Coordinates of C-alpha atoms and ligand atoms in Angstrom, one line a residue:
M5 CA -36.6 -11.3 -38.7
K6 CA -33.2 -9.8 -38.5
L7 CA -32.9 -6.2 -37.3
P8 CA -30.9 -3.7 -39.3
L9 CA -27.3 -3.2 -38.0
M10 CA -28.1 0.3 -36.8
L11 CA -30.5 -1.1 -34.3
F12 CA -27.9 -3.4 -32.9
K13 CA -26.0 -0.3 -31.9
Q14 CA -28.9 0.8 -29.8
C15 CA -28.6 -0.9 -26.5
F16 CA -31.0 -1.0 -23.6
F17 CA -29.3 -0.4 -20.3
G18 CA -30.7 -0.1 -16.8
G19 CA -33.8 1.7 -18.1
F20 CA -31.8 3.9 -20.5
F21 CA -31.5 3.6 -24.2
V22 CA -28.1 4.5 -25.5
N23 CA -28.8 5.6 -29.0
N24 CA -26.2 5.2 -31.7
K25 CA -23.6 5.0 -29.0
S26 CA -20.3 6.5 -30.2
R27 CA -16.8 5.7 -28.9
I28 CA -15.5 7.7 -25.9
K29 CA -12.8 10.0 -27.3
V30 CA -9.9 10.4 -24.9
G31 CA -7.1 13.0 -24.8
I32 CA -3.9 12.4 -22.8
I33 CA -1.9 15.0 -21.0
G34 CA 1.6 13.5 -20.3
V35 CA 2.3 10.6 -22.7
G36 CA 4.3 8.7 -20.1
N37 CA 4.3 5.2 -18.7
C38 CA 0.8 5.2 -17.3
A39 CA -0.5 6.4 -20.7
K40 CA 1.4 3.6 -22.5
S41 CA 0.0 0.9 -20.2
L42 CA -3.5 2.2 -20.5
V43 CA -3.5 2.4 -24.3
E44 CA -1.7 -0.9 -24.8
G45 CA -3.8 -2.7 -22.2
I46 CA -7.0 -1.6 -23.9
Q47 CA -5.7 -2.8 -27.3
Y48 CA -4.7 -6.1 -25.7
Y49 CA -8.3 -6.6 -24.2
V50 CA -10.0 -5.7 -27.5
Q51 CA -7.7 -8.1 -29.4
N52 CA -8.1 -10.8 -26.8
P53 CA -11.8 -10.7 -25.9
D54 CA -11.6 -14.0 -24.0
D55 CA -9.2 -12.6 -21.5
K56 CA -11.0 -10.6 -18.8
V57 CA -8.4 -10.9 -16.1
G58 CA -7.5 -7.5 -14.7
L59 CA -10.6 -5.7 -16.0
M60 CA -12.6 -4.6 -12.9
Y61 CA -15.6 -3.7 -15.1
Q62 CA -16.2 -5.2 -18.5
D63 CA -19.3 -3.1 -19.0
I64 CA -20.0 0.3 -17.6
G65 CA -23.4 1.6 -18.5
G66 CA -23.2 -0.1 -21.9
Y67 CA -19.5 0.9 -22.6
T68 CA -16.8 -1.7 -22.9
V69 CA -13.1 -1.3 -23.7
E70 CA -13.9 -1.4 -27.4
D71 CA -15.7 1.9 -26.9
I72 CA -12.6 3.8 -25.9
E73 CA -10.5 5.6 -28.5
F74 CA -7.5 7.8 -27.9
V75 CA -7.5 10.8 -30.2
I76 CA -4.8 13.3 -29.1
G77 CA -1.8 13.6 -26.7
F78 CA 0.1 16.5 -25.2
D79 CA 3.7 16.4 -23.9
I80 CA 6.9 18.3 -23.7
D81 CA 9.5 15.7 -24.5
S82 CA 11.5 16.1 -27.8
R83 CA 11.0 12.3 -28.5
K84 CA 7.2 12.5 -28.2
V85 CA 6.2 15.9 -29.5
N86 CA 4.9 16.0 -33.1
Q87 CA 5.0 12.2 -33.2
P88 CA 2.0 9.9 -33.9
L89 CA 0.5 9.0 -30.6
G90 CA 1.2 5.3 -30.9
K91 CA 4.9 6.0 -31.7
A92 CA 5.2 8.5 -28.8
L93 CA 3.9 6.0 -26.3
R94 CA 6.8 3.7 -27.1
A95 CA 9.4 6.4 -27.1
A96 CA 12.1 6.8 -24.4
P97 CA 12.1 7.3 -21.5
N98 CA 8.9 5.2 -21.3
C99 CA 9.8 1.8 -19.9
A100 CA 6.6 0.1 -18.9
M101 CA 6.1 -3.4 -20.2
D102 CA 4.7 -4.0 -23.7
H103 CA 1.2 -5.6 -23.7
V104 CA 1.0 -5.9 -27.5
K105 CA 3.6 -6.4 -30.2
E106 CA 2.9 -3.0 -31.7
I107 CA 0.5 -0.2 -31.1
D108 CA -2.0 -0.1 -34.0
N109 CA -5.2 1.7 -34.6
T110 CA -7.4 -0.6 -32.5
C111 CA -7.9 2.1 -29.9
V112 CA -5.6 4.9 -31.2
A113 CA -7.4 7.0 -33.8
E114 CA -5.9 7.3 -37.3
G115 CA -3.8 10.5 -37.3
A116 CA -3.8 10.9 -33.6
K117 CA -0.8 13.0 -32.7
V118 CA 1.1 14.4 -29.7
Y119 CA 1.3 18.2 -29.5
Y120 CA 3.7 20.4 -27.5
S121 CA 2.0 22.0 -24.6
P122 CA 3.5 24.5 -22.1
V123 CA 6.1 23.0 -19.7
L124 CA 5.2 25.3 -16.7
D125 CA 6.2 23.4 -13.6
G126 CA 6.0 20.0 -15.2
V127 CA 9.8 19.3 -15.3
A128 CA 12.0 19.6 -12.3
D129 CA 15.5 20.9 -13.1
Y130 CA 17.2 17.8 -11.6
M131 CA 15.4 15.6 -14.2
L132 CA 17.6 17.1 -16.8
D133 CA 20.7 15.8 -15.0
F134 CA 19.8 12.1 -15.4
P135 CA 20.8 10.3 -18.6
E136 CA 18.4 10.9 -21.5
E137 CA 17.5 7.2 -21.8
V138 CA 15.7 7.4 -18.5
S139 CA 14.7 11.0 -18.1
F140 CA 12.9 14.0 -19.7
R141 CA 14.3 16.1 -22.5
I142 CA 12.4 19.3 -23.3
S143 CA 11.5 19.9 -27.0
K144 CA 12.8 23.0 -28.7
D145 CA 9.8 23.2 -31.1
E146 CA 7.2 25.9 -30.9
V147 CA 4.8 25.4 -28.0
K148 CA 1.0 25.6 -28.6
T149 CA -0.9 28.3 -26.8
M150 CA -3.9 27.7 -24.6
D151 CA -6.3 28.8 -27.4
E152 CA -4.7 26.6 -29.9
I153 CA -4.9 23.6 -27.5
I154 CA -8.6 24.3 -26.8
S155 CA -9.2 24.3 -30.6
L156 CA -7.3 21.1 -31.1
I157 CA -9.3 19.4 -28.3
K158 CA -12.6 20.6 -29.8
E159 CA -11.6 19.5 -33.3
S160 CA -10.6 16.1 -32.0
K161 CA -14.0 15.9 -30.3
V162 CA -12.5 14.8 -27.0
D163 CA -14.9 13.6 -24.3
V164 CA -12.5 13.0 -21.5
L165 CA -9.0 14.4 -20.7
I166 CA -6.7 12.5 -18.5
N167 CA -4.1 14.3 -16.5
Y168 CA -0.9 12.2 -16.2
L169 CA 1.6 15.0 -15.5
P170 CA 4.6 14.4 -13.2
V171 CA 4.0 14.8 -9.4
G172 CA 4.4 18.5 -8.4
S173 CA 2.8 19.9 -11.6
E174 CA 0.6 22.3 -9.6
E175 CA 0.6 25.2 -12.1
A176 CA 0.3 22.9 -15.1
T177 CA -2.7 21.1 -13.6
R178 CA -4.5 24.5 -13.2
F179 CA -3.7 25.2 -16.8
W180 CA -5.3 22.0 -17.9
V181 CA -8.3 22.4 -15.7
D182 CA -8.9 25.7 -17.4
V183 CA -8.4 24.0 -20.8
A184 CA -10.9 21.2 -19.9
L185 CA -13.5 23.7 -18.8
A186 CA -13.1 26.0 -21.8
A187 CA -13.2 23.0 -24.2
G188 CA -16.1 21.4 -22.4
V189 CA -14.6 18.0 -21.6
H190 CA -14.6 15.8 -18.6
F191 CA -11.5 15.5 -16.5
V192 CA -9.7 12.6 -14.8
N193 CA -7.0 14.0 -12.5
C194 CA -4.6 11.1 -11.9
I195 CA -2.0 13.2 -10.0
P196 CA -1.9 14.6 -6.4
T197 CA -3.0 18.1 -7.2
I198 CA -6.3 19.7 -6.2
I199 CA -6.3 17.7 -3.0
A200 CA -7.2 20.2 -0.3
T201 CA -10.9 20.5 0.3
E202 CA -11.1 24.2 -0.4
D203 CA -9.4 23.7 -3.8
T204 CA -11.6 20.7 -4.6
Q205 CA -14.8 22.7 -3.8
E206 CA -13.7 25.6 -6.0
I207 CA -12.9 23.3 -8.9
E208 CA -16.0 21.2 -8.4
Q209 CA -18.2 24.3 -8.7
R210 CA -16.6 25.2 -12.0
F211 CA -17.2 21.7 -13.4
I212 CA -20.9 21.8 -12.1
D213 CA -21.4 25.2 -13.8
A214 CA -19.9 23.8 -17.0
G215 CA -22.2 20.7 -16.8
L216 CA -19.2 18.4 -16.7
T217 CA -17.9 15.6 -14.5
I218 CA -14.5 15.1 -12.8
V219 CA -12.8 12.2 -11.2
G220 CA -9.8 12.8 -8.8
S221 CA -7.4 13.1 -7.4
D222 CA -4.2 11.0 -7.5
M223 CA -5.1 7.6 -8.9
R224 CA -4.6 4.5 -7.0
S225 CA -3.8 1.2 -8.7
A226 CA -6.1 -1.7 -9.2
W227 CA -4.2 -3.6 -6.6
G228 CA -1.4 -1.4 -5.3
S229 CA -0.1 -0.2 -2.0
S230 CA -3.0 2.1 -1.4
R231 CA -5.6 -0.6 -1.9
M232 CA -3.6 -2.9 0.4
S233 CA -3.3 -0.3 3.1
E234 CA -7.0 0.7 2.8
I235 CA -8.2 -2.9 3.0
L236 CA -6.0 -3.8 6.0
Q237 CA -6.6 -0.6 7.9
G238 CA -10.4 -0.8 7.3
A239 CA -10.7 -4.5 8.1
M240 CA -8.7 -4.2 11.3
L241 CA -10.8 -1.3 12.5
D242 CA -14.0 -3.3 11.6
S243 CA -12.6 -6.1 13.7
G244 CA -12.5 -3.9 16.7
L245 CA -8.7 -3.3 16.7
I246 CA -6.9 0.0 16.9
V247 CA -4.1 0.5 14.5
T248 CA -1.4 2.4 16.2
Q249 CA 1.2 2.2 13.5
H250 CA 0.8 1.9 9.7
I251 CA 3.9 2.5 7.7
Q252 CA 3.8 2.0 4.0
M253 CA 7.2 2.5 2.2
N254 CA 7.3 2.5 -1.5
M255 CA 10.4 2.2 -3.7
A256 CA 11.4 1.6 -7.3
S257 CA 13.2 -1.6 -7.5
G258 CA 13.5 -4.8 -9.7
S259 CA 12.9 -5.1 -13.4
T260 CA 10.2 -4.3 -15.9
Q261 CA 8.7 -7.5 -17.3
G262 CA 10.7 -8.5 -20.4
Q263 CA 13.9 -6.8 -19.2
H264 CA 15.0 -9.3 -16.6
Y265 CA 18.2 -10.0 -18.6
I266 CA 19.6 -6.5 -17.9
R267 CA 22.2 -6.9 -15.3
T268 CA 23.5 -3.4 -14.7
G269 CA 22.3 0.2 -15.2
R270 CA 18.7 -0.3 -14.2
T271 CA 17.2 2.7 -12.6
A272 CA 13.8 4.0 -11.5
N273 CA 11.1 5.0 -13.9
T274 CA 10.6 8.8 -14.5
D275 CA 7.8 8.9 -11.9
F276 CA 10.1 7.7 -9.2
L277 CA 13.1 9.8 -10.4
N278 CA 10.8 12.8 -10.3
M279 CA 9.9 11.9 -6.8
S280 CA 13.5 11.5 -5.7
K281 CA 13.6 14.9 -4.1
Q282 CA 11.4 16.0 -1.3
E283 CA 10.7 19.4 -2.8
R284 CA 8.3 17.8 -5.3
L285 CA 6.7 15.4 -2.9
E286 CA 4.6 17.3 -0.4
N287 CA 1.2 16.6 -2.0
K288 CA 2.0 13.0 -2.9
H289 CA 2.9 12.3 0.7
I290 CA -0.3 14.0 2.0
S291 CA -2.4 12.2 -0.6
K292 CA -1.0 8.7 0.2
E293 CA -1.6 9.3 3.9
N294 CA -5.2 10.4 3.2
V295 CA -5.8 6.8 2.2
L296 CA -4.9 5.6 5.7
K297 CA -6.6 8.5 7.5
G298 CA -9.7 8.1 5.3
Q299 CA -10.5 4.7 6.7
N300 CA -10.4 6.1 10.3
I301 CA -12.4 9.2 9.4
V302 CA -15.3 7.2 7.8
R303 CA -15.5 5.1 10.9
D304 CA -15.2 8.1 13.3
E305 CA -12.0 6.6 14.7
S306 CA -9.4 9.1 15.9
I307 CA -5.9 9.1 14.4
C308 CA -4.6 11.0 17.4
G309 CA -1.2 9.9 18.4
M310 CA -1.0 7.1 15.7
T311 CA 2.1 6.6 13.7
L312 CA 0.8 6.8 10.1
F313 CA 3.2 7.1 7.2
A314 CA 2.8 6.4 3.5
G315 CA 4.9 7.8 0.8
P316 CA 7.5 7.3 -1.9
S317 CA 10.5 6.7 0.4
L318 CA 13.3 5.6 -1.8
T319 CA 14.3 6.0 -5.4
V320 CA 17.0 3.4 -6.1
Q321 CA 19.5 4.8 -8.6
Q322 CA 22.3 2.9 -10.2
K323 CA 25.9 4.0 -10.4
P324 CA 26.9 5.6 -13.7
G325 CA 27.7 3.0 -16.4
G326 CA 25.9 -0.1 -17.6
Q327 CA 23.0 -0.2 -19.9
Y328 CA 20.7 2.5 -18.7
V329 CA 17.1 1.5 -18.6
G330 CA 14.2 2.6 -16.4
T331 CA 12.3 0.0 -14.5
D332 CA 8.6 0.1 -13.9
N333 CA 8.7 -2.3 -11.0
K334 CA 7.7 -0.9 -7.6
V335 CA 8.0 -2.5 -4.2
A336 CA 5.9 -1.5 -1.2
N337 CA 6.8 -2.6 2.3
F338 CA 4.2 -2.6 5.1
D339 CA 4.8 -2.5 8.8
I340 CA 1.6 -2.4 10.9
V341 CA 1.0 -2.6 14.6
A342 CA -2.4 -2.9 16.1
Y343 CA -4.0 -3.7 19.5
G344 CA -7.1 -5.8 20.0
F345 CA -9.0 -7.9 22.6
G346 CA -7.7 -7.4 26.1
R347 CA -4.9 -5.1 24.8
A348 CA -3.3 -8.0 22.9
R349 CA -0.7 -6.8 20.3
Y350 CA -0.7 -7.7 16.6
E351 CA 2.1 -7.1 14.1
I352 CA 1.9 -7.4 10.3
T353 CA 4.8 -7.0 7.9
G354 CA 4.2 -7.3 4.2
R355 CA 5.7 -6.8 0.8
L356 CA 4.0 -6.1 -2.5
S357 CA 6.0 -6.1 -5.8
V358 CA 4.1 -4.9 -8.9
Q359 CA 4.5 -3.5 -12.4
D360 CA 3.5 0.1 -11.5
S361 CA 2.0 1.5 -14.7
P362 CA -0.3 -1.4 -15.9
N363 CA -1.6 -1.4 -12.3
S364 CA -2.8 2.1 -12.8
G365 CA -4.3 1.3 -16.2
G366 CA -6.6 -1.1 -14.3
V367 CA -8.5 1.8 -12.7
V368 CA -8.3 4.5 -15.4
V369 CA -10.0 2.2 -17.9
S370 CA -13.0 2.4 -15.6
A371 CA -12.8 6.1 -14.6
I372 CA -13.0 7.2 -18.3
R373 CA -16.3 5.3 -18.7
F374 CA -17.7 6.4 -15.4
C375 CA -17.3 10.1 -16.5
K376 CA -19.1 9.4 -19.8
V377 CA -21.9 7.4 -18.3
A378 CA -22.5 9.8 -15.4
S379 CA -22.7 12.7 -17.8
E380 CA -25.2 10.9 -19.9
M381 CA -27.3 10.4 -16.7
G382 CA -27.2 14.2 -16.1
I383 CA -24.7 14.0 -13.2
V384 CA -22.3 16.9 -12.8
G385 CA -19.3 17.6 -10.6
F386 CA -17.0 15.2 -8.8
L387 CA -18.1 11.6 -9.1
R388 CA -17.8 10.6 -5.4
G389 CA -18.0 6.8 -5.8
P390 CA -15.6 6.4 -8.7
S391 CA -13.2 9.0 -7.1
A392 CA -13.1 7.1 -3.9
W393 CA -12.7 3.7 -5.7
T394 CA -10.0 4.9 -8.2
Q395 CA -8.2 7.7 -6.4
K396 CA -6.3 8.3 -3.2
T397 CA -7.8 11.7 -2.4
P398 CA -11.4 11.8 -3.4
P399 CA -13.6 14.7 -2.3
L400 CA -15.4 12.2 0.0
Q401 CA -13.6 9.3 1.6
L402 CA -15.7 6.1 1.7
R403 CA -15.4 2.6 3.1
S404 CA -14.2 0.3 0.3
S405 CA -17.5 -1.5 0.2
D406 CA -19.4 1.8 -0.2
S407 CA -17.2 3.1 -3.0
K408 CA -17.6 -0.2 -4.8
F409 CA -21.4 -0.1 -4.3
E410 CA -21.5 3.4 -5.8
C411 CA -19.4 2.3 -8.8
D412 CA -21.6 -0.8 -9.3
A413 CA -24.8 1.4 -9.3
L414 CA -23.3 3.8 -11.8
A415 CA -22.2 1.0 -14.0
R416 CA -25.9 -0.1 -14.1
R417 CA -27.0 3.6 -14.5
V418 CA -28.8 3.5 -11.2
F419 CA -29.0 6.7 -9.0
T420 CA -28.1 6.5 -5.3
D421 CA -28.4 8.9 -2.4
L422 CA -25.0 10.3 -3.3
T423 CA -25.6 10.8 -7.0
T424 CA -29.2 12.0 -7.0
P425 CA -28.3 15.5 -5.5
Q426 CA -25.7 15.8 -8.2
K427 CA -28.3 15.7 -11.0
K428 CA -28.0 18.8 -13.1
E429 CA -31.8 19.5 -12.7
N430 CA -31.3 19.6 -8.9
N431 CA -29.0 22.6 -9.2
P432 CA -26.2 21.2 -7.1
V433 CA -23.9 23.6 -5.2
A434 CA -20.4 22.2 -4.4
K435 CA -20.4 23.6 -0.8
N436 CA -23.6 21.7 0.0
L437 CA -22.4 18.4 -1.3
P438 CA -20.7 15.9 1.1
Y439 CA -16.9 16.3 1.6
T440 CA -14.3 14.8 3.9
F441 CA -12.2 17.7 5.2
Q442 CA -8.7 17.3 3.8
A443 CA -6.1 19.9 4.7
S444 CA -3.5 21.3 2.3
K445 CA -0.8 20.6 4.9
N446 CA -0.2 17.4 6.7
D447 CA -1.4 17.2 10.3
Y448 CA 2.1 17.2 11.8
V449 CA 3.2 20.6 10.5
Ligands
NAD27 N1 0.6 3.4 -10.6 C1 1.2 4.5 -11.0 O1 2.0 4.5 -11.9 C2 0.6 5.8 -10.5 C3 -0.2 5.8 -9.4 C4 -0.7 7.0 -8.9 C5 -0.3 8.2 -9.5 N2 0.5 8.2 -10.5 C6 0.9 9.5 -11.1 O2 0.5 9.6 -12.5 C7 1.3 10.5 -13.1 C8 1.8 9.9 -14.4 O3 2.7 8.8 -14.1 P1 3.7 8.2 -15.2 O4 4.3 7.0 -14.6 O5 3.0 8.0 -16.5 O6 4.7 9.4 -15.3 P2 5.8 9.6 -16.5 O7 6.9 10.3 -15.9 O8 6.1 8.3 -17.2 O9 5.0 10.5 -17.5 C9 4.9 11.9 -17.4 C10 4.8 12.5 -18.8 O10 4.5 13.8 -18.7 C11 5.3 14.6 -19.6 N3 5.4 15.9 -19.1 C12 6.2 16.5 -18.2 N4 5.8 17.8 -18.1 C13 4.8 18.1 -18.9 C14 4.0 19.2 -19.2 N5 4.2 20.4 -18.6 N6 3.0 19.1 -20.1 C15 2.8 17.9 -20.8 N7 3.5 16.8 -20.5 C16 4.5 16.9 -19.6 C17 6.6 13.8 -19.6 O11 7.4 14.1 -20.7 C18 6.1 12.4 -19.6 O12 5.9 11.9 -20.9 C19 2.4 10.8 -12.1 O13 2.1 12.0 -11.5 C20 2.3 9.7 -11.1 O14 2.8 10.0 -9.8 C21 1.0 7.0 -11.1

């Protein structure tokens, strides 16, 4: 006998019934390149179900890519504000590669729009000096107030808000954390803010009190320089070596896929242009180095006297003239020195060239679903496993194998020693949960 369609929507998962599962509604703060790649990538996978390459998790607690829907966006750029979300994602200065011919309503809700939210410290003055084709331009429309934004988020029934603001948006992130808590939505903090332990604890307590989940901070890519550094650093330590120097230098260089024909005028994407001045970079630098230090800390290995450096080091800018287009291609160079058996010396040099924004989509597509599933399981606060797997500065640094184990368990809706104390019914208190101490200043200051 055939079951009615409604019953097909009910799926059994790891001992849980997900009744009448509805789509996860997502709101985007900062409709830039990473947002473009995430939305287009999800549309691509839904429309090409046989292609699974690049999807770390096809199924997280019963949710697949088909279950993600983008319902609202917030930005400050005159070319994006008041536009339909799909159109804004393709507007300049976004330059990430296209994954689909056009953005349709496969995963963008009908009527989803981009609203003008407060600029605060989102835009550095020097961004306005770059040509408009490749940089930000602030809208002159009327900006929405916090109360209006909270109402819009509630009306759109957002489940998860993603913070994709430019690096250095400290005040703006605080604004959006307040919005998320007031609107009752989960939060994925993809940028290097809220990285010092005392800030993280304070924010975590507020999310616990509100019965919400948070993943953060500062997303890493599916296979980017942070993952490379983490794996190499961890594997060398596990092989009994000491790593005395680990330098990871990142720069914008090359071409966005599909734009290789452009000979002159290529320049960095807005993320790299924004990071071209040191004043905006402090937290990014600390967060990137936390990846290296983290692998020592979890193994109780000292970093005393080691040369560890990871950071955006160079933003290649073209001379005026030519056809100005941003490039989403990023190159990371690695220079590692280690010592092993009988004081023998090892040297590794490496180079990774990637399309930056799609690479980040490969982790956020999972982070969104982890928030939703964890909350359905009654977990509150920072998701330690998914944060360690998808972000550079999680509240708790973990070995790669341990963070993957935690994610796999959550994807099967199974509790672990880390998630059980975070069940709402166990009344978790942030200060009593496990943390890796992370300073607000780097160690050398
Ligand atoms: N692989 C990656 O690309 C990667 C990895 C880790 C972290 N990140 C971080 O993720 C963030 C997003 O990266 P991106 O490449 O999409 O950047 P982007 O510059 O393409 O997008 C930022 C967007 O934010 C908007 N914006 C600026 N100020 C705003 C404000 N106050 N309110 C709302 N919107 C505002 C801009 O107009 C733009 O649309 C950056 O902080 C970046 O460093 C990216």
